[in-house]
Coordinates of C-alpha atoms in Angstrom, one line a residue:
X1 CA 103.8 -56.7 113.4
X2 CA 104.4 -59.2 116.6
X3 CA 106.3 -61.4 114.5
X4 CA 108.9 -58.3 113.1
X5 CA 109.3 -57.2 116.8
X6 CA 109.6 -61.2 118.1
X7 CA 112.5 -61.3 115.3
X8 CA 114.1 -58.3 116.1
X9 CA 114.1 -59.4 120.1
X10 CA 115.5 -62.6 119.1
X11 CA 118.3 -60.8 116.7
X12 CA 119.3 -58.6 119.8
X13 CA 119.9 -61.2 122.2
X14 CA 121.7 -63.5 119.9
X15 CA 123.9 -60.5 119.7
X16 CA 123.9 -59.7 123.1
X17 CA 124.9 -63.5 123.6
X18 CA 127.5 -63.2 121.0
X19 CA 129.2 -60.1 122.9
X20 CA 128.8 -61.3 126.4
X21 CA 130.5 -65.2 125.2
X22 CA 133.1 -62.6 123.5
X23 CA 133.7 -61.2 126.7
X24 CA 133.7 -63.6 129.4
X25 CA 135.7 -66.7 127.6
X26 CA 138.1 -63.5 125.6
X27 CA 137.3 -65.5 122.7
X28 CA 134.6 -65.0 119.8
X29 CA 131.7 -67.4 119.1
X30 CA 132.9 -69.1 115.5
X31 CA 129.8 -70.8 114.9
X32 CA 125.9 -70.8 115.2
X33 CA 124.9 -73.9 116.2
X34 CA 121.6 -75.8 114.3
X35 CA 119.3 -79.2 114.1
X36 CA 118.5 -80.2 111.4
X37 CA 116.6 -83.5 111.3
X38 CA 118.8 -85.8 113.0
X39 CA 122.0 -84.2 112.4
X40 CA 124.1 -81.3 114.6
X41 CA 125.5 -79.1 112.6
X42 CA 127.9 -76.0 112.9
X43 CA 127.9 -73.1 110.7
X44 CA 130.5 -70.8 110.4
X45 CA 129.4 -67.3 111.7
X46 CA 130.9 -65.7 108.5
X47 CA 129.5 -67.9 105.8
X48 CA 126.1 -67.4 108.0
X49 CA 123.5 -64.5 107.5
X50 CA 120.5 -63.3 108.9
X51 CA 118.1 -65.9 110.5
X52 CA 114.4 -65.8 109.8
X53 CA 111.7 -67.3 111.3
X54 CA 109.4 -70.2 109.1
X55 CA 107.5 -68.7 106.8
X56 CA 105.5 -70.2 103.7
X57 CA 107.4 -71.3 100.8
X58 CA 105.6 -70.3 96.7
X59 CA 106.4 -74.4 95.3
X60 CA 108.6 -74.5 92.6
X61 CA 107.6 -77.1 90.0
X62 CA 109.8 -80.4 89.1
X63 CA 112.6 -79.7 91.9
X64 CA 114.2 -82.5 94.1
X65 CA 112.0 -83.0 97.2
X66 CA 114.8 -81.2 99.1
X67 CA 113.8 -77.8 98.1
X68 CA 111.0 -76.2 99.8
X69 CA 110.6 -73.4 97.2
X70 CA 110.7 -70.0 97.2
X71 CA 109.8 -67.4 99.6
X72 CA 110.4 -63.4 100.3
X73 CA 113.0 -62.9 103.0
X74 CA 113.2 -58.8 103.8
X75 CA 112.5 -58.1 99.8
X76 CA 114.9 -60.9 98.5
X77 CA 113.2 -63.8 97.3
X78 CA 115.1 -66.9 98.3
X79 CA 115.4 -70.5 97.5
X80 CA 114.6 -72.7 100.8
X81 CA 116.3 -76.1 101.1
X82 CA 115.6 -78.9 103.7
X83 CA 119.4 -79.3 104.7
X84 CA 118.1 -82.4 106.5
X85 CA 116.4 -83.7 103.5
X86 CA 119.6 -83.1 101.3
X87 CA 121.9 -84.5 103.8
X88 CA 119.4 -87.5 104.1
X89 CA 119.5 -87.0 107.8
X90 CA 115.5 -85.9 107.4
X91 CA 113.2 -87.3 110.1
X92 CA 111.3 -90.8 109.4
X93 CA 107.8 -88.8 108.8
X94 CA 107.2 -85.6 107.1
X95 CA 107.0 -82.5 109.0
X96 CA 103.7 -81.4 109.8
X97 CA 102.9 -77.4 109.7
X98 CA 103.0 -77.1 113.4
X99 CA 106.8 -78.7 113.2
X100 CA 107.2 -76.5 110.4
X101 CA 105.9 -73.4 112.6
X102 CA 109.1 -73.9 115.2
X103 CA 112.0 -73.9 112.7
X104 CA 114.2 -71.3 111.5
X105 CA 115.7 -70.2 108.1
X106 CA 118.9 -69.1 108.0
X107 CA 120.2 -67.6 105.1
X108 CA 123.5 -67.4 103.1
X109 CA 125.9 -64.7 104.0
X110 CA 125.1 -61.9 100.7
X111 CA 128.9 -62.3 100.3
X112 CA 128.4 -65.6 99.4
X113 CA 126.4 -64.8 96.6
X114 CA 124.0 -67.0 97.3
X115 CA 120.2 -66.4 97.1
X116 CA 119.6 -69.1 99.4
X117 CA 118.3 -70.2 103.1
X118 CA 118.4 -73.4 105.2
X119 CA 115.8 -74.8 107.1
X120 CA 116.6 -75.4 110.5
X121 CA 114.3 -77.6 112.9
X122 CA 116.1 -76.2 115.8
X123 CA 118.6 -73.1 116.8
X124 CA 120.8 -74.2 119.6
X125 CA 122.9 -71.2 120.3
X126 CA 126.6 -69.9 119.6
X127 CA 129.7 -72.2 119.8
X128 CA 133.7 -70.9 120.6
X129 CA 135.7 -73.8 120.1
X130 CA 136.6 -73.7 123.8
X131 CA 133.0 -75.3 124.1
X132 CA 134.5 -78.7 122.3
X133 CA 136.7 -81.3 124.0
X134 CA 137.6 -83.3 120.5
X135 CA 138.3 -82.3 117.0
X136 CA 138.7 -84.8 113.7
X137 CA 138.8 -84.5 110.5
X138 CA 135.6 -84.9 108.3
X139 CA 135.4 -88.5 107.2
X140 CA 136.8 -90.3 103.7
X141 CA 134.0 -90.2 101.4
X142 CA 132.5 -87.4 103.2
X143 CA 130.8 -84.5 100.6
X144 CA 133.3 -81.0 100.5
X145 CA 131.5 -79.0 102.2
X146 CA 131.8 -81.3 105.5
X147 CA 134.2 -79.2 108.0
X148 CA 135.7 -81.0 111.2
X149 CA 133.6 -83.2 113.1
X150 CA 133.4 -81.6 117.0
X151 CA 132.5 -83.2 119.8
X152 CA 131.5 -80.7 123.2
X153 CA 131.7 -81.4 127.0
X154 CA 128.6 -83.4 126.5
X155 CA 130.3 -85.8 124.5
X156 CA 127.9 -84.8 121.9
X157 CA 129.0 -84.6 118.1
X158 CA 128.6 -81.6 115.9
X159 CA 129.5 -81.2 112.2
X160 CA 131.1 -78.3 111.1
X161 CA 129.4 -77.4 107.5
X162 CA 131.4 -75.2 105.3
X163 CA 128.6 -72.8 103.6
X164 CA 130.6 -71.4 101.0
X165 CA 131.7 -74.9 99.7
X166 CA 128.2 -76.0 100.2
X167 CA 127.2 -72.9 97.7
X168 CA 129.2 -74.1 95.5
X169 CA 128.2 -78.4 95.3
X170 CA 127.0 -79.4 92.2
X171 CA 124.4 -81.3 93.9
X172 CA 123.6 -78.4 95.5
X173 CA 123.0 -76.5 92.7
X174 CA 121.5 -78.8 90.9
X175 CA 117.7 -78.6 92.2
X176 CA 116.2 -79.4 89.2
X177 CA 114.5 -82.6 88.3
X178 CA 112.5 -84.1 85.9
X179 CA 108.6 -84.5 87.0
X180 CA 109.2 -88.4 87.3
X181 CA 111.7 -87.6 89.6
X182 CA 110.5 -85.3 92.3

């Protein structure tokens, strides 16, 4: 029961942080910020849904490494991908179940159609783009689902990751391996 109310705390103030950015800047957040392995990523607050803490995943057999498993988020059951692990930004040694304790899954807007959630090593708050100094384009070569590349006052560099296109990657989609590949 701690853990329900613990998320339901942490829903409120990420909402109450979400309002009070809304009305001190006059602008609205646009993006939850993540870590994932290595990487900085932005998602969009509209392609995002609810966020979840870890919980354990059922295995799936002969699926790329990249996807955790299954596991039952509020009565849906959900696919679990390591974005860092599919980006190949993953971190050198495997995460042990301690590491695994402190990270977040945050699902798929339901609009999106997508029974899906992301595994998140680290929640780093709500962006506006007021937050960000520098904007580019993702790079040539870069996969579709790679939004602008920001970089905040920090001079540090986020990626913007388009959900919905993400959804929608074939290689995304295509978790299934054979058993001499997983």
């Amino acid at each position: 029961m701690s853990d329900k109310q613990a998320l339901r705390d942490f829903q409120g103030r990420l909402a109450e942080r979400l309002q009070a950015a809304t009305q001190a800047s006059g602008a609205e957040a646009s993006w939850l910020a993540v870590e994932a392995g290595t990487a900085r990523l932005l998602f969009p607050l509209d392609h995002a849904g609810q966020i979840f803490p870890w919980s354990a995943m059922q295995p799936v057999p002969y699926v790329r490494a990249w996807f955790m498993g299954v596991t039952n988020l509020r009565g849906n059951l959900c696919g679990v991908v390591d974005l860092a692990a599919f980006m190949g930004t993953a971190p050198a040694k495997p995460r042990s179940e301690m590491a695994l304790a402190q990270c977040w899954l945050v699902a798929f807007n339901p609009l999106l159609e997508t029974n899906c959630a992301l595994l998140a090593d680290r929640l780093s708050g709500l962006r506006t783009m007021e937050m960000f100094t520098e904007s580019a384009p993702a790079p040539d070569g870069a996969p579709a689902y790679f939004g602008h590349l920001y970089t905040d006052n920090q001079g540090v560099q986020w990626q913007e990751i388009n959900l919905q296109a993400l959804s929608l990657d074939a290689s995304f989609l295509s978790i299934g391996t054979t058993s001499s590949e997983s």
